[in-house]
Coordinates of C-alpha atoms in Angstrom, one line a residue:
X1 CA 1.8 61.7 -16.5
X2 CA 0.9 62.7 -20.0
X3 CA 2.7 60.9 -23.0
X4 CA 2.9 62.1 -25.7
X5 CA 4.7 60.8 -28.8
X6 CA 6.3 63.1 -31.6
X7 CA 8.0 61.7 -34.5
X8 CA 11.1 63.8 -35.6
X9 CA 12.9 62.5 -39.0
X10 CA 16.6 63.7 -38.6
X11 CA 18.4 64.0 -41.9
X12 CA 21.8 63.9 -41.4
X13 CA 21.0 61.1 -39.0
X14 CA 22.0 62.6 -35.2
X15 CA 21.3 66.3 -34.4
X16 CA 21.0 68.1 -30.8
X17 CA 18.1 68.5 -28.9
X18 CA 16.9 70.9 -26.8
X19 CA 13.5 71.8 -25.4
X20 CA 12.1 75.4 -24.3
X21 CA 8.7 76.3 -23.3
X22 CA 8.3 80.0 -22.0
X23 CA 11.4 80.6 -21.9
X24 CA 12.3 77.3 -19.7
X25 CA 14.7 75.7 -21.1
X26 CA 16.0 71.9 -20.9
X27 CA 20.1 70.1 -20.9
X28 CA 20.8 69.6 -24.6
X29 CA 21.4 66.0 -25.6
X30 CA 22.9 64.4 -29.0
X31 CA 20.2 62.0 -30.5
X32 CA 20.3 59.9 -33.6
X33 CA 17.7 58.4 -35.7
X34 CA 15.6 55.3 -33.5
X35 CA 16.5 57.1 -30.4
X36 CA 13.6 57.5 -28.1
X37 CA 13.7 60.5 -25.6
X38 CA 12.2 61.6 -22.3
X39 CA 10.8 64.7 -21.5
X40 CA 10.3 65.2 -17.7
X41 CA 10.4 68.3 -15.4
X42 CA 13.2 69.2 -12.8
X43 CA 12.1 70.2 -8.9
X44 CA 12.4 74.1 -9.2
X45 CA 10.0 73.8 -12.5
X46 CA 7.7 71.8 -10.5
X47 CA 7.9 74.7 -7.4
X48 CA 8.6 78.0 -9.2
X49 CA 4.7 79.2 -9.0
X50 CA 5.5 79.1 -5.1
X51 CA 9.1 80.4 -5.8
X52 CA 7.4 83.4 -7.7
X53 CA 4.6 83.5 -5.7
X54 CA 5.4 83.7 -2.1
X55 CA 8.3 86.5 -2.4
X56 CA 5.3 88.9 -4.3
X57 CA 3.1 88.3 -1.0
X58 CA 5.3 89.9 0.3
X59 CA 5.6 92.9 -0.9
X60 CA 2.2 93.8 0.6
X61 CA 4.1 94.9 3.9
X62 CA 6.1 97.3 2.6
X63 CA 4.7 100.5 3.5
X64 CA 5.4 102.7 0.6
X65 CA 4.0 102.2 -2.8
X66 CA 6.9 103.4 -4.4
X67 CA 9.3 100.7 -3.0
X68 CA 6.6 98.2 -3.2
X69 CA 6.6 98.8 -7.2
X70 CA 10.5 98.8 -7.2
X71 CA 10.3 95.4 -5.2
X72 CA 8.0 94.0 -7.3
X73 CA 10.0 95.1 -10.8
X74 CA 12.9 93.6 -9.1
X75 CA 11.6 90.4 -8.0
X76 CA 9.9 90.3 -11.8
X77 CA 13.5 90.4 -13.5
X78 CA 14.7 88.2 -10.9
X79 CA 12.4 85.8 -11.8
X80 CA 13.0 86.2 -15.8
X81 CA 16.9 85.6 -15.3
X82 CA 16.2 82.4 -13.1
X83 CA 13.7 81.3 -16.2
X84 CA 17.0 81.4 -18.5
X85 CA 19.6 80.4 -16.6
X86 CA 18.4 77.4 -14.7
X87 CA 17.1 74.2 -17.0
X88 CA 13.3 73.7 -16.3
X89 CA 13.1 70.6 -18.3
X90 CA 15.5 67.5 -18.3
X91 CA 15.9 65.3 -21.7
X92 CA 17.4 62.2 -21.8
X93 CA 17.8 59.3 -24.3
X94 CA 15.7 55.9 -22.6
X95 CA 17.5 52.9 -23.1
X96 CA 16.4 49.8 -25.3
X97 CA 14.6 47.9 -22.5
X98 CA 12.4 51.3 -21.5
X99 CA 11.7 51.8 -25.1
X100 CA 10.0 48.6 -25.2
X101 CA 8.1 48.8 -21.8
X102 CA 6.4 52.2 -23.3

């Protein structure tokens, strides 16, 4: 597990916080000034190489190259939405206890 730690000063002393990498996103929390947060991955992050993967494998059977191409366009955009729409990321604000474990 990697930690890392980034400081964030918040000037009107709570904001919302939202994480996106690649166009995975994460839940948007409300955080205020002291609050520590976690950062982890959800299951379909952790599986979406296989999720993209294993469909495009596929595609090898399909005896024409023109549907093969069309199959694989379609599986690409497919795969683009799913990046937007479903949260890849998960934040959440730790409670005093965990904050002093870490």
């Amino acid at each position: 597990m990697n930690h890392q730690h980034i400081q964030i000063n918040l000037q009107d002393g709570a904001a919302r916080l939202q994480a996106s990498q690649f166009g995975i996103k994460s839940n948007e929390i409300k955080v205020k000034n002291g609050d520590t947060v976690e950062l982890t991955s959800t299951w379909i992050s952790r599986f979406s190489f296989l999720l993209i993967m294993i469909p495009m494998l596929f595609t090898i059977f399909i005896p024409s190259i023109k549907y093969r191409i069309i199959a694989i366009i379609c599986l690409s955009v497919f795969n683009i939405v799913c990046m937007v729409l479903i949260e890849g990321f998960h934040l959440k604000v730790l409670a005093e206890e965990s904050r002093k474990e870490n």
